[in-house]
């Protein structure tokens, strides 16, 4: 297997992009990443696109071909283009497929993109599409919503470990603070714990401010074999690990409701592949689709003892300047959560941090970064570790 | 909510808590599985009708309803561990203020939700406090 580096990155703005179609935003991200890499379209060997549900959001399938076409990679170049789907982990999985394609020697320069255009349908239709990441027959048909599933995780976490609504709110407060310094973030407003607690209840104990929003957005990265990465950029960022794990589709079938075993297993695989420990990681983007999800994630990734995620967050240990800054991009909560794009956006943020280009949200001296992307209520987890040094 | 055949296909399970059991390893499955996750190809799956008693593992009061469940909002959704072992997701009927983790419950037959434009009403299994 060859070492792989990221040589170019780009996010579109995240938000309600009413004047842009799905193909427009992916092309903007893809071309931006290729430009950032100083590469040309002719050099691209393959394209992977993470997308969860364009069929329901914009009534369009065959996304790989569509994006290759509108990126100018089809008509004359005929490059292979593949759509990758794993619900909200589609982006992370597209990155993983792209890495494997370069590592194996099948391709040299590969684009991994992710995109979702969620605001062309109403909130109800969007919520229903998102609920299809869970078990439609045995969760959805009982009346389960996505926030409802995470609310049940939160309820048991609070019961078992004494986690409080205030601690959940601290996740949202921190991520909005980080989003304030991220130019592409959907929400750049500072909020308080009281704002979260006073917002409307969606599924007890989760308020609307405990939930990530519905977002349009696209992200892309360009990969190259490590040996030639320096021909494109002075600051290649190296992939030290790519790992993935599965778990039961339904929350009720899990070994433990408050632990995402897929995260634990994928993290163990990633740490062992990179020969690193949680203490070595300087900055991490975790999958905070709900505030409770960030608390479980930092526990399951080894950054906090099980049950202590809330306390660690309230203590400021996951803030910029703290022991292990989490979600410097603003996370899914404030940066936004265009589901298929999220896993790639996380990689863009970590590359930006490791290059030292993150401006007001820069984690000083960051050498190792991690991304954690989850599908559904935890049936898929995809984890990557990145390094400034090869 | 969903297409009629898709719901009707599992009617026995939805109405009567009919699941399965692997004769090889003794594990019970609800929702039913026709392939044992422990024994895989060497498993031997038989039908099994659950007693319908169990306890609340965790729960939530849903204020933003799933499609087809708007008329029941707010409603309590729970993960219930059946006494035979497996857990399932179902609604619990009763005063949400009086529900708690570990509460004993039993199954009842109730209206579940309404389906789309044709207004079909779906029935299925919900739970009530065991002493009710
Ligand atoms: Zn068995």
Short mmCIF file of C-alpha atoms and ligand atoms in Angstrom, two decimals:
data_model
loop_
_atom_site.label_atom_id
_atom_site.label_comp_id
_atom_site.label_asym_id
_atom_site.label_seq_id
_atom_site.Cartn_x
_atom_site.Cartn_y
_atom_site.Cartn_z
CA UNK A 1 0.00 0.00 0.00
CA UNK A 2 1.27 3.47 -0.90
CA UNK A 3 1.20 6.47 1.44
CA UNK A 4 -1.43 9.00 0.42
CA UNK A 5 -1.55 12.79 0.84
CA UNK A 6 -4.18 15.48 0.48
CA UNK A 7 -2.92 18.19 -1.87
CA UNK A 8 -6.01 20.37 -2.33
CA UNK A 9 -9.19 21.25 -0.43
CA UNK A 10 -12.32 23.38 -0.86
CA UNK A 11 -15.69 23.93 0.85
CA UNK A 12 -18.55 25.89 -0.66
CA UNK A 13 -20.49 28.14 1.68
CA UNK A 14 -22.81 26.07 3.89
CA UNK A 15 -26.39 27.23 4.33
CA UNK A 16 -29.58 27.62 2.35
CA UNK A 17 -28.12 28.11 -1.14
CA UNK A 18 -31.42 28.75 -2.93
CA UNK A 19 -29.79 30.01 -6.12
CA UNK A 20 -27.50 26.97 -6.61
CA UNK A 21 -28.33 23.44 -7.75
CA UNK A 22 -26.66 20.26 -6.48
CA UNK A 23 -24.41 20.09 -9.55
CA UNK A 24 -23.40 23.75 -9.13
CA UNK A 25 -22.15 23.33 -5.58
CA UNK A 26 -20.23 20.10 -6.24
CA UNK A 27 -18.54 21.64 -9.27
CA UNK A 28 -17.63 24.73 -7.21
CA UNK A 29 -16.05 22.55 -4.50
CA UNK A 30 -14.37 20.16 -6.96
CA UNK A 31 -12.86 22.83 -9.19
CA UNK A 32 -11.82 24.79 -6.09
CA UNK A 33 -9.98 21.79 -4.66
CA UNK A 34 -8.23 21.05 -7.98
CA UNK A 35 -7.20 24.73 -8.20
CA UNK A 36 -5.96 24.62 -4.61
CA UNK A 37 -3.84 21.60 -5.56
CA UNK A 38 -2.47 23.38 -8.62
CA UNK A 39 -3.54 20.36 -10.67
CA UNK A 40 -5.44 20.25 -13.94
CA UNK A 41 -8.56 18.31 -14.85
CA UNK A 42 -6.59 16.18 -17.29
CA UNK A 43 -4.60 14.69 -14.40
CA UNK A 44 -7.66 13.39 -12.52
CA UNK A 45 -7.83 9.59 -12.59
CA UNK A 46 -11.06 9.06 -10.64
CA UNK A 47 -13.88 10.81 -8.80
CA UNK A 48 -15.79 9.64 -5.72
CA UNK A 49 -18.88 11.56 -4.58
CA UNK A 50 -20.45 11.09 -1.16
CA UNK A 51 -24.17 11.72 -1.33
CA UNK A 52 -26.90 10.34 0.89
CA UNK A 53 -30.20 10.99 -0.73
CA UNK A 54 -30.27 13.11 -3.87
CA UNK A 55 -33.11 10.84 -5.01
CA UNK A 56 -35.32 12.23 -2.29
CA UNK A 57 -33.85 15.72 -1.91
CA UNK A 58 -33.66 16.70 -5.60
CA UNK A 59 -35.23 13.69 -7.36
CA UNK A 60 -31.94 12.84 -9.05
CA UNK A 61 -29.92 9.62 -8.94
CA UNK A 62 -26.79 8.70 -10.93
CA UNK A 63 -24.88 11.41 -9.08
CA UNK A 64 -21.38 10.17 -9.98
CA UNK A 65 -22.01 10.58 -13.69
CA UNK A 66 -23.82 13.90 -13.25
CA UNK A 67 -20.98 15.44 -11.27
CA UNK A 68 -18.25 14.10 -13.58
CA UNK A 69 -20.16 15.53 -16.54
CA UNK A 70 -20.59 19.02 -15.09
CA UNK A 71 -16.99 19.04 -13.83
CA UNK A 72 -15.80 18.55 -17.41
CA UNK A 73 -14.41 15.11 -16.63
CA UNK A 74 -16.79 13.04 -18.79
CA UNK A 75 -17.15 14.20 -22.34
CA UNK A 76 -13.47 14.16 -23.30
CA UNK A 77 -11.77 12.49 -20.34
CA UNK A 78 -14.31 9.77 -19.45
CA UNK A 79 -12.93 9.32 -15.94
CA UNK A 80 -14.57 6.73 -13.67
CA UNK A 81 -17.03 8.42 -11.27
CA UNK A 82 -18.57 6.62 -8.30
CA UNK A 83 -21.26 7.71 -5.87
CA UNK A 84 -20.79 6.45 -2.32
CA UNK A 85 -23.65 6.15 0.18
CA UNK A 86 -23.61 5.44 3.92
CA UNK A 87 -26.28 7.88 5.12
CA UNK A 88 -24.63 10.79 6.99
CA UNK A 89 -21.24 9.02 6.68
CA UNK A 90 -21.35 9.09 2.86
CA UNK A 91 -18.66 11.80 2.68
CA UNK A 92 -16.25 10.03 5.01
CA UNK A 93 -16.76 6.82 3.09
CA UNK A 94 -16.15 8.55 -0.27
CA UNK A 95 -12.85 9.80 1.15
CA UNK A 96 -12.00 6.27 2.30
CA UNK A 97 -12.75 4.80 -1.16
CA UNK A 98 -10.60 7.50 -2.77
CA UNK A 99 -7.70 6.84 -0.37
CA UNK A 100 -7.86 3.10 -1.08
CA UNK A 101 -7.88 3.78 -4.80
CA UNK A 102 -4.65 5.81 -4.55
CA UNK A 103 -3.03 3.57 -1.91
CA UNK A 104 -3.60 0.48 -4.05
CA UNK A 105 -1.89 2.04 -7.04
CA UNK A 106 -5.06 1.89 -9.17
CA UNK A 107 -5.12 5.69 -9.47
CA UNK A 108 -2.79 8.60 -8.81
CA UNK A 109 -4.72 11.86 -8.62
CA UNK A 110 -8.23 11.34 -7.23
CA UNK A 111 -10.97 13.76 -6.17
CA UNK A 112 -13.16 12.87 -3.19
CA UNK A 113 -16.20 15.14 -3.01
CA UNK A 114 -19.32 15.21 -0.89
CA UNK A 115 -22.55 17.10 -1.35
CA UNK A 116 -26.14 17.40 -0.30
CA UNK A 117 -28.81 19.81 -1.50
CA UNK A 118 -31.43 19.57 1.23
CA UNK A 119 -33.51 22.74 1.03
CA UNK A 120 -35.30 22.14 -2.28
CA UNK A 121 -37.83 20.08 -0.28
CA UNK A 122 -39.76 21.13 2.83
CA UNK A 123 -38.64 20.33 6.37
CA UNK A 124 -41.04 17.36 6.67
CA UNK A 125 -39.79 15.70 3.50
CA UNK A 126 -36.19 16.37 4.54
CA UNK A 127 -36.79 14.89 8.00
CA UNK A 128 -38.39 11.81 6.47
CA UNK A 129 -35.43 11.35 4.11
CA UNK A 130 -33.04 11.63 7.08
CA UNK A 131 -35.10 9.09 9.05
CA UNK A 132 -34.37 6.56 6.30
CA UNK A 133 -30.85 6.30 7.75
CA UNK A 134 -32.46 4.38 10.61
CA UNK A 135 -34.53 1.18 10.30
CA UNK A 136 -37.69 2.29 8.48
CA UNK A 137 -39.61 -0.91 9.18
CA UNK A 138 -38.86 -1.36 12.89
CA UNK A 139 -37.99 2.15 14.10
CA UNK A 140 -39.66 4.53 11.63
CA UNK A 141 -42.96 2.64 11.52
CA UNK A 142 -43.15 2.83 15.33
CA UNK A 143 -42.99 6.64 15.13
CA UNK A 144 -39.24 7.13 15.57
CA UNK A 145 -37.66 10.33 14.30
CA UNK A 146 -33.94 10.92 14.07
CA UNK A 147 -33.89 13.40 16.96
CA UNK A 148 -36.04 10.86 18.86
CA UNK A 149 -33.38 8.16 18.57
CA UNK A 150 -30.61 10.48 19.80
CA UNK A 151 -32.94 11.75 22.54
CA UNK A 152 -33.19 8.16 23.81
CA UNK A 153 -29.38 7.95 23.86
CA UNK A 154 -29.29 11.25 25.78
CA UNK A 155 -31.96 10.16 28.26
CA UNK A 156 -30.05 7.01 29.20
CA UNK A 157 -26.70 8.86 29.31
CA UNK A 158 -28.20 11.36 31.74
CA UNK A 159 -29.79 8.61 33.85
CA UNK A 160 -26.63 6.51 34.02
CA UNK A 161 -23.88 9.15 34.26
CA UNK A 162 -25.61 12.27 35.55
CA UNK A 163 -25.09 14.21 32.33
CA UNK A 164 -27.21 17.39 32.36
CA UNK A 165 -29.13 19.43 29.78
CA UNK A 166 -26.75 22.29 30.58
CA UNK A 167 -23.76 20.12 29.62
CA UNK A 168 -25.47 19.16 26.36
CA UNK A 169 -26.08 22.86 25.72
CA UNK A 170 -22.37 23.60 26.27
CA UNK A 171 -21.63 21.56 23.13
CA UNK A 172 -23.88 23.82 21.05
CA UNK A 173 -22.49 26.99 22.68
CA UNK A 174 -18.88 25.95 21.94
CA UNK A 175 -19.62 24.92 18.37
CA UNK A 176 -21.43 28.19 17.61
CA UNK A 177 -18.42 30.05 19.03
CA UNK A 178 -16.14 28.11 16.65
CA UNK A 179 -18.54 28.63 13.73
CA UNK A 180 -18.35 32.39 14.37
CA UNK A 181 -14.73 32.25 13.11
CA UNK A 182 -15.43 29.99 10.13
CA UNK A 183 -16.31 32.02 7.02
CA UNK A 184 -18.30 29.17 5.40
CA UNK A 185 -20.40 28.32 8.49
CA UNK A 186 -24.20 28.33 8.25
CA UNK A 187 -24.51 29.89 11.72
CA UNK A 188 -22.05 32.50 12.89
CA UNK A 189 -24.07 33.68 15.88
CA UNK A 190 -22.91 33.31 19.47
CA UNK A 191 -25.49 31.55 21.65
CA UNK A 192 -25.78 30.91 25.40
CA UNK A 193 -26.74 27.88 27.47
CA UNK A 194 -30.03 29.66 28.24
CA UNK A 195 -30.73 30.11 24.52
CA UNK A 196 -30.42 26.36 24.05
CA UNK A 197 -32.53 25.47 27.10
CA UNK A 198 -35.22 27.99 26.12
CA UNK A 199 -35.45 26.80 22.51
CA UNK A 200 -38.38 24.56 21.59
CA UNK A 201 -38.29 20.90 22.59
CA UNK A 202 -37.98 18.50 19.65
CA UNK A 203 -37.65 15.20 21.51
CA UNK A 204 -37.08 15.38 25.25
CA UNK A 205 -34.33 16.16 26.38
CA UNK A 206 -33.19 17.57 23.01
CA UNK A 207 -34.15 21.14 22.10
CA UNK A 208 -33.98 22.50 18.58
CA UNK A 209 -30.59 24.08 19.46
CA UNK A 210 -29.31 20.60 20.36
CA UNK A 211 -29.87 19.56 16.73
CA UNK A 212 -27.79 20.16 13.61
CA UNK A 213 -29.63 22.09 10.88
CA UNK A 214 -30.75 21.24 7.34
CA UNK A 215 -28.07 22.54 5.00
CA UNK A 216 -26.96 22.81 1.38
CA UNK A 217 -23.25 22.47 0.80
CA UNK A 218 -20.40 20.66 -0.90
CA UNK A 219 -16.78 19.91 -0.11
CA UNK A 220 -13.93 18.32 -2.01
CA UNK A 221 -10.35 17.18 -1.49
CA UNK A 222 -7.70 16.09 -4.00
CA UNK A 223 -5.50 13.10 -3.18
CA UNK A 224 -2.11 12.07 -4.54
CA UNK A 225 0.48 9.41 -3.77
CA UNK A 226 2.81 10.79 -1.06
CA UNK A 227 5.88 10.44 -3.32
CA UNK A 228 4.64 13.09 -5.73
CA UNK A 229 2.61 15.29 -3.35
CA UNK A 230 5.39 17.89 -3.09
CA UNK A 231 5.21 18.49 -6.83
CA UNK A 232 1.80 20.08 -6.18
CA UNK A 233 2.04 21.74 -2.78
CA UNK A 234 4.50 22.77 -0.07
CA UNK A 235 2.09 21.57 2.60
CA UNK A 236 0.76 18.11 1.75
CA UNK A 237 -1.17 16.57 4.62
CA UNK A 238 -0.66 12.83 4.97
CA UNK A 239 -3.28 10.18 5.69
CA UNK A 240 -2.04 8.11 8.63
CA UNK A 241 -5.15 5.92 8.98
CA UNK A 242 -8.46 5.14 7.33
CA UNK A 243 -10.88 2.94 9.25
CA UNK A 244 -14.52 1.97 9.13
CA UNK A 245 -16.86 -0.19 11.22
CA UNK A 246 -20.50 -1.28 11.15
CA UNK A 247 -23.09 -1.93 13.83
CA UNK A 248 -26.78 -2.85 13.89
CA UNK A 249 -29.01 -0.58 11.83
CA UNK A 250 -31.52 -0.18 14.69
CA UNK A 251 -30.54 1.54 17.93
CA UNK A 252 -32.54 -1.01 19.97
CA UNK A 253 -30.28 -3.88 18.81
CA UNK A 254 -27.05 -2.32 20.11
CA UNK A 255 -24.91 -3.86 22.87
CA UNK A 256 -25.12 -0.56 24.77
CA UNK A 257 -27.39 2.37 23.89
CA UNK A 258 -24.94 5.04 25.17
CA UNK A 259 -21.87 3.69 23.33
CA UNK A 260 -21.40 3.70 19.56
CA UNK A 261 -19.48 0.43 19.20
CA UNK A 262 -18.86 1.25 15.53
CA UNK A 263 -16.97 4.36 16.68
CA UNK A 264 -15.00 2.44 19.32
CA UNK A 265 -14.01 -0.31 16.87
CA UNK A 266 -13.18 2.05 13.99
CA UNK A 267 -11.12 4.22 16.38
CA UNK A 268 -9.16 1.20 17.62
CA UNK A 269 -8.45 0.21 14.03
CA UNK A 270 -7.38 3.77 13.17
CA UNK A 271 -5.12 4.24 16.22
CA UNK A 272 -3.45 0.92 15.54
CA UNK A 273 -2.96 1.68 11.82
CA UNK A 274 -1.44 5.10 12.64
CA UNK A 275 0.49 3.76 15.65
CA UNK A 276 -0.94 6.65 17.68
CA UNK A 277 -2.94 7.09 20.88
CA UNK A 278 -5.79 9.50 21.69
CA UNK A 279 -3.27 11.71 23.59
CA UNK A 280 -1.33 12.22 20.33
CA UNK A 281 -4.27 13.85 18.52
CA UNK A 282 -4.20 17.68 18.56
CA UNK A 283 -7.52 18.52 16.88
CA UNK A 284 -10.60 16.48 15.98
CA UNK A 285 -13.80 16.93 13.99
CA UNK A 286 -16.52 14.66 15.42
CA UNK A 287 -20.01 13.87 14.18
CA UNK A 288 -22.18 16.17 16.35
CA UNK A 289 -25.50 15.71 14.54
CA UNK A 290 -26.94 16.26 18.03
CA UNK A 291 -25.18 17.64 21.13
CA UNK A 292 -25.36 14.21 22.81
CA UNK A 293 -23.60 12.73 19.78
CA UNK A 294 -20.51 14.87 20.44
CA UNK A 295 -20.48 13.79 24.08
CA UNK A 296 -20.66 10.10 23.13
CA UNK A 297 -18.07 10.64 20.38
CA UNK A 298 -15.38 12.15 22.60
CA UNK A 299 -15.89 9.26 25.04
CA UNK A 300 -15.90 6.54 22.39
CA UNK A 301 -12.81 8.01 20.65
CA UNK A 302 -10.87 7.95 23.93
CA UNK A 303 -10.74 11.72 24.62
CA UNK A 304 -12.88 11.42 27.76
CA UNK A 305 -13.70 8.63 30.18
CA UNK A 306 -17.11 7.00 29.54
CA UNK A 307 -19.75 9.15 31.18
CA UNK A 308 -17.46 12.19 31.57
CA UNK A 309 -18.04 13.75 28.13
CA UNK A 310 -20.44 16.35 29.52
CA UNK A 311 -18.12 17.43 32.32
CA UNK A 312 -15.10 17.58 30.00
CA UNK A 313 -17.08 19.82 27.62
CA UNK A 314 -18.36 22.13 30.36
CA UNK A 315 -14.76 22.44 31.69
CA UNK A 316 -13.64 23.84 28.34
CA UNK A 317 -11.30 20.93 27.58
CA UNK A 318 -12.76 20.59 24.06
CA UNK A 319 -12.69 24.33 23.30
CA UNK A 320 -9.99 25.95 21.16
CA UNK A 321 -7.08 26.42 23.60
CA UNK A 322 -8.26 23.42 25.64
CA UNK A 323 -6.74 19.95 25.99
CA UNK A 324 -8.33 18.54 22.81
CA UNK A 325 -10.17 21.08 20.62
CA UNK A 326 -13.27 19.45 19.09
CA UNK A 327 -15.13 20.74 16.03
CA UNK A 328 -13.16 23.89 15.32
CA UNK A 329 -15.19 24.24 12.08
CA UNK A 330 -18.32 24.77 14.18
CA UNK A 331 -19.21 21.12 13.74
CA UNK A 332 -22.40 19.87 12.17
CA UNK A 333 -24.25 22.05 14.67
CA UNK A 334 -23.02 25.50 13.57
CA UNK A 335 -21.12 24.93 10.33
CA UNK A 336 -24.14 22.99 9.05
CA UNK A 337 -24.80 19.39 8.05
CA UNK A 338 -25.29 18.79 4.32
CA UNK A 339 -25.23 15.06 5.06
CA UNK A 340 -23.20 13.78 2.09
CA UNK A 341 -20.70 16.66 2.37
CA UNK A 342 -20.04 16.49 6.11
CA UNK A 343 -17.35 13.77 6.08
CA UNK A 344 -15.36 15.65 3.44
CA UNK A 345 -15.86 19.01 5.17
CA UNK A 346 -14.36 17.48 8.31
CA UNK A 347 -11.27 16.50 6.30
CA UNK A 348 -11.05 19.99 4.78
CA UNK A 349 -11.11 21.48 8.29
CA UNK A 350 -8.39 19.18 9.61
CA UNK A 351 -6.17 19.82 6.55
CA UNK A 352 -6.70 23.58 7.06
CA UNK A 353 -5.72 23.23 10.74
CA UNK A 354 -2.61 21.12 10.00
CA UNK A 355 -1.51 23.56 7.30
CA UNK A 356 -1.81 26.34 9.88
CA UNK A 357 -4.36 28.19 7.74
CA UNK A 358 -7.33 28.26 10.16
CA UNK A 359 -7.03 31.93 11.14
CA UNK A 360 -8.89 32.90 14.32
CA UNK A 361 -9.84 29.27 15.00
CA UNK A 362 -6.30 27.89 14.56
CA UNK A 363 -5.15 25.25 17.06
CA UNK A 364 -1.54 26.27 17.69
CA UNK A 365 1.07 23.73 16.64
CA UNK A 366 -1.43 21.07 15.51
CA UNK A 367 0.47 18.07 14.08
CA UNK A 368 -2.09 15.26 14.18
CA UNK A 369 -5.80 15.57 13.41
CA UNK A 370 -8.74 13.19 13.28
CA UNK A 371 -12.16 13.07 11.61
CA UNK A 372 -15.12 11.00 12.85
CA UNK A 373 -18.14 10.60 10.58
CA UNK A 374 -21.23 8.60 11.61
CA UNK A 375 -24.05 7.13 9.54
CA UNK A 376 -27.52 6.86 11.08
CA UNK A 377 -27.64 6.40 14.84
CA UNK A 378 -24.26 4.63 14.69
CA UNK A 379 -24.59 1.78 12.18
CA UNK A 380 -21.56 3.13 10.27
CA UNK A 381 -18.52 4.97 11.59
CA UNK A 382 -15.66 6.20 9.43
CA UNK A 383 -12.49 7.57 11.04
CA UNK A 384 -9.41 9.14 9.50
CA UNK A 385 -6.15 10.32 11.06
CA UNK A 386 -4.07 13.02 9.35
CA UNK A 387 -0.53 14.24 9.90
CA UNK A 388 1.67 17.18 8.88
CA UNK A 389 4.64 14.80 8.65
CA UNK A 390 4.75 11.82 6.35
CA UNK B 1 -46.24 6.45 6.62
CA UNK B 2 -45.47 3.67 4.18
CA UNK B 3 -46.90 1.51 1.42
CA UNK B 4 -49.67 -0.92 2.33
CA UNK B 5 -47.95 -4.17 1.28
CA UNK B 6 -44.81 -3.17 3.09
CA UNK B 7 -46.70 -2.80 6.36
CA UNK B 8 -48.98 -5.81 5.84
CA UNK B 9 -46.07 -8.13 5.03
CA UNK B 10 -45.13 -8.21 8.74
CA UNK B 11 -48.67 -8.03 10.09
CA UNK B 12 -48.29 -10.98 12.45
CA UNK B 13 -45.24 -9.43 13.98
CA UNK B 14 -46.75 -5.96 14.16
CA UNK B 15 -50.09 -7.14 15.65
CA UNK B 16 -49.06 -10.07 17.81
CA UNK B 17 -45.34 -9.71 18.58
CA UNK B 18 -44.54 -12.75 16.48
CA UNK B 19 -40.76 -13.04 16.23
CA UNK B 20 -38.27 -15.82 15.85
CA UNK B 21 -35.93 -17.94 17.94
CA UNK B 22 -32.77 -19.80 16.96
CA UNK B 23 -32.99 -23.41 18.16
CA UNK B 24 -29.23 -23.72 17.82
CA UNK B 25 -28.09 -20.93 20.18
CA UNK B 26 -31.35 -20.17 21.98
CA UNK B 27 -31.42 -16.45 21.09
CA UNK B 28 -34.74 -14.72 20.48
CA UNK B 29 -35.26 -12.16 17.71
CA UNK B 30 -37.74 -9.34 17.64
CA UNK B 31 -38.05 -7.75 15.17
CA UNK B 32 -37.95 -11.21 13.55
CA UNK B 33 -34.80 -12.36 11.78
CA UNK B 34 -34.71 -15.30 9.41
CA UNK B 35 -30.94 -15.63 9.69
CA UNK B 36 -29.26 -16.05 13.09
CA UNK B 37 -26.63 -13.34 13.71
CA UNK B 38 -24.75 -15.63 16.09
CA UNK B 39 -24.81 -18.99 14.28
CA UNK B 40 -25.26 -17.57 10.77
CA UNK B 41 -25.61 -20.54 8.35
CA UNK B 42 -25.66 -23.16 11.09
CA UNK B 43 -28.57 -21.46 12.88
CA UNK B 44 -32.04 -22.97 12.97
CA UNK B 45 -34.76 -20.33 13.02
CA UNK B 46 -38.26 -21.11 14.33
CA UNK B 47 -41.24 -18.80 14.86
CA UNK B 48 -41.82 -17.60 18.41
CA UNK B 49 -44.64 -15.51 19.89
CA UNK B 50 -43.36 -13.14 22.57
CA UNK B 51 -45.17 -12.82 25.90
CA UNK B 52 -45.23 -9.04 25.51
CA UNK B 53 -43.79 -8.14 28.90
CA UNK B 54 -40.61 -6.22 29.49
CA UNK B 55 -39.13 -2.97 30.75
CA UNK B 56 -38.24 0.50 29.48
CA UNK B 57 -34.52 0.79 28.64
CA UNK B 58 -34.82 4.44 27.61
CA UNK B 59 -37.53 6.75 26.26
CA UNK B 60 -38.31 10.20 24.90
CA UNK B 61 -41.34 12.42 24.55
CA UNK B 62 -41.48 13.34 20.86
CA UNK B 63 -42.75 16.86 20.15
CA UNK B 64 -41.90 16.97 16.43
CA UNK B 65 -43.80 13.98 15.04
CA UNK B 66 -42.69 11.50 12.42
CA UNK B 67 -44.69 11.62 9.17
CA UNK B 68 -48.05 9.93 9.77
CA UNK B 69 -47.92 10.37 13.56
CA UNK B 70 -48.87 14.07 13.71
CA UNK B 71 -52.30 13.48 15.29
CA UNK B 72 -50.77 11.70 18.30
CA UNK B 73 -48.13 14.33 19.06
CA UNK B 74 -46.60 14.57 21.63
CA UNK B 75 -46.07 10.85 22.08
CA UNK B 76 -43.69 8.70 24.09
CA UNK B 77 -41.26 6.54 22.15
CA UNK B 78 -39.23 3.94 24.00
CA UNK B 79 -36.76 1.13 23.63
CA UNK B 80 -38.28 -1.83 25.44
CA UNK B 81 -36.33 -4.89 26.47
CA UNK B 82 -38.63 -7.90 26.28
CA UNK B 83 -38.28 -10.50 29.03
CA UNK B 84 -37.06 -13.07 26.50
CA UNK B 85 -34.05 -10.83 25.71
CA UNK B 86 -34.40 -8.75 22.56
CA UNK B 87 -35.24 -5.04 22.49
CA UNK B 88 -37.59 -3.15 20.21
CA UNK B 89 -38.72 0.42 19.53
CA UNK B 90 -42.36 1.17 20.35
CA UNK B 91 -44.65 3.81 21.78
CA UNK B 92 -45.71 3.74 25.41
CA UNK B 93 -49.25 4.91 26.16
CA UNK B 94 -49.89 6.79 29.39
CA UNK B 95 -48.74 9.79 31.40
CA UNK B 96 -45.18 10.65 30.29
CA UNK B 97 -44.54 12.25 33.68
CA UNK B 98 -44.99 8.87 35.34
CA UNK B 99 -42.66 6.95 33.04
CA UNK B 100 -39.14 6.05 34.08
CA UNK B 101 -36.18 3.97 32.97
CA UNK B 102 -36.69 0.44 34.28
CA UNK B 103 -40.52 0.71 34.36
CA UNK B 104 -42.28 -2.62 33.72
CA UNK B 105 -44.57 -2.57 30.68
CA UNK B 106 -46.81 -4.93 28.69
CA UNK B 107 -47.92 -4.91 25.07
CA UNK B 108 -51.35 -3.81 23.81
CA UNK B 109 -52.96 -3.58 20.37
CA UNK B 110 -53.50 0.06 19.33
CA UNK B 111 -53.77 2.46 16.41
CA UNK B 112 -50.24 3.33 15.28
CA UNK B 113 -50.60 6.08 12.71
CA UNK B 114 -52.19 7.29 9.50
CA UNK B 115 -50.78 6.73 6.05
CA UNK B 116 -50.42 9.39 3.39
CA UNK B 117 -53.06 10.62 0.95
CA UNK B 118 -55.26 7.56 1.18
CA UNK B 119 -55.74 8.01 4.92
CA UNK B 120 -55.19 4.36 5.80
CA UNK B 121 -55.06 3.74 9.53
CA UNK B 122 -52.34 1.43 10.78
CA UNK B 123 -52.67 -0.69 13.90
CA UNK B 124 -49.90 -2.41 15.81
CA UNK B 125 -48.22 -2.98 19.14
CA UNK B 126 -47.77 -0.31 21.78
CA UNK B 127 -46.97 -0.73 25.47
CA UNK B 128 -48.67 0.34 28.69
CA UNK B 129 -47.46 0.24 32.31
CA UNK B 130 -47.58 -3.40 33.48
CA UNK B 131 -49.85 -2.52 36.42
CA UNK B 132 -52.37 -0.56 34.30
ZN1 LIG C 1 -28.28 -19.05 16.59
#
